[in-house]
């Protein structure tokens, strides 16, 4: 469960789950995280990787507006810097 990940859960300010079960979060930095479906077996690894990615984004890009982890199991996290909007 995500609430049991001590480094991650306190950073979350809001949680949303859509009709398909996909989760998204807003974290204290203001970044939006598109988590995707909750899969408990990879949640801790996914959360730890996200924290490292967001820390890197903060240091190298001045923060992040959005992190998309829906493709995490394929080895990808999509990160968009502040001021960049995803194309529709």
Coordinates of C-alpha atoms in Angstrom, one line a residue:
X1 CA 0.0 0.0 0.0
X2 CA 1.2 3.5 -0.8
X3 CA 0.4 4.8 2.7
X4 CA 3.1 2.5 4.1
X5 CA 5.9 4.0 2.0
X6 CA 7.2 6.5 4.5
X7 CA 9.3 8.7 2.1
X8 CA 6.5 8.9 -0.4
X9 CA 3.1 9.2 1.3
X10 CA 3.8 12.4 3.3
X11 CA 4.6 14.2 0.0
X12 CA 1.0 13.6 -1.4
X13 CA -1.5 16.4 -1.0
X14 CA -4.3 15.0 -3.1
X15 CA -5.3 11.7 -4.7
X16 CA -7.7 11.1 -7.6
X17 CA -8.8 7.8 -9.1
X18 CA -10.6 7.7 -12.4
X19 CA -13.3 5.3 -13.6
X20 CA -10.7 2.9 -15.0
X21 CA -8.9 2.7 -11.6
X22 CA -5.9 4.8 -12.7
X23 CA -4.5 7.0 -9.9
X24 CA -3.0 10.4 -10.0
X25 CA -1.6 12.5 -7.2
X26 CA -0.6 16.1 -6.5
X27 CA 2.5 16.4 -4.3
X28 CA 3.7 19.2 -2.1
X29 CA 6.0 20.6 -4.8
X30 CA 2.9 21.2 -7.0
X31 CA 3.8 18.5 -9.4
X32 CA 1.1 16.1 -10.8
X33 CA 2.0 12.4 -10.8
X34 CA 0.1 10.1 -13.1
X35 CA 0.6 6.8 -11.4
X36 CA -1.6 4.5 -13.4
X37 CA -3.3 1.4 -11.9
X38 CA -2.4 0.5 -8.4
X39 CA -0.3 -2.6 -8.4
X40 CA 0.9 -3.4 -4.9
X41 CA 3.8 -5.6 -5.9
X42 CA 5.6 -2.8 -7.7
X43 CA 4.4 0.2 -5.6
X44 CA 7.4 0.6 -3.3
X45 CA 9.9 0.4 -6.2
X46 CA 7.8 2.7 -8.3
X47 CA 7.5 5.3 -5.5
X48 CA 11.3 5.2 -4.7
X49 CA 12.1 5.6 -8.4
X50 CA 9.6 8.5 -8.7
X51 CA 11.2 10.3 -5.7
X52 CA 14.7 10.0 -7.3
X53 CA 13.3 11.3 -10.7
X54 CA 11.5 14.2 -9.1
X55 CA 14.7 15.1 -7.1
X56 CA 16.7 15.0 -10.3
X57 CA 14.1 17.1 -12.1
X58 CA 14.2 19.7 -9.3
X59 CA 18.0 19.9 -9.4
X60 CA 18.3 20.0 -13.2
X61 CA 15.1 21.5 -14.6
X62 CA 13.9 23.7 -11.7
X63 CA 11.2 21.2 -10.9
X64 CA 8.5 19.3 -12.8
X65 CA 5.0 19.9 -13.7
X66 CA 4.1 16.3 -14.5
X67 CA 5.5 12.8 -14.1
X68 CA 3.8 10.0 -15.9
X69 CA 4.5 6.5 -14.5
X70 CA 1.9 4.6 -16.6
X71 CA 4.8 3.0 -18.6
X72 CA 7.0 2.3 -15.6
X73 CA 6.9 -1.5 -16.2
X74 CA 8.3 -0.8 -19.6
X75 CA 11.2 1.1 -18.1
X76 CA 9.9 4.6 -18.9
X77 CA 8.8 7.6 -16.8
X78 CA 7.7 10.7 -18.7
X79 CA 8.7 14.0 -17.0
X80 CA 7.6 17.4 -18.3
X81 CA 9.3 20.5 -16.9
X82 CA 7.4 23.5 -15.4
X83 CA 5.8 25.6 -18.1
X84 CA 5.6 22.8 -20.7
X85 CA 2.1 21.5 -21.4
X86 CA 1.5 18.1 -22.9
X87 CA 0.2 18.2 -26.5
X88 CA -3.4 17.2 -26.9

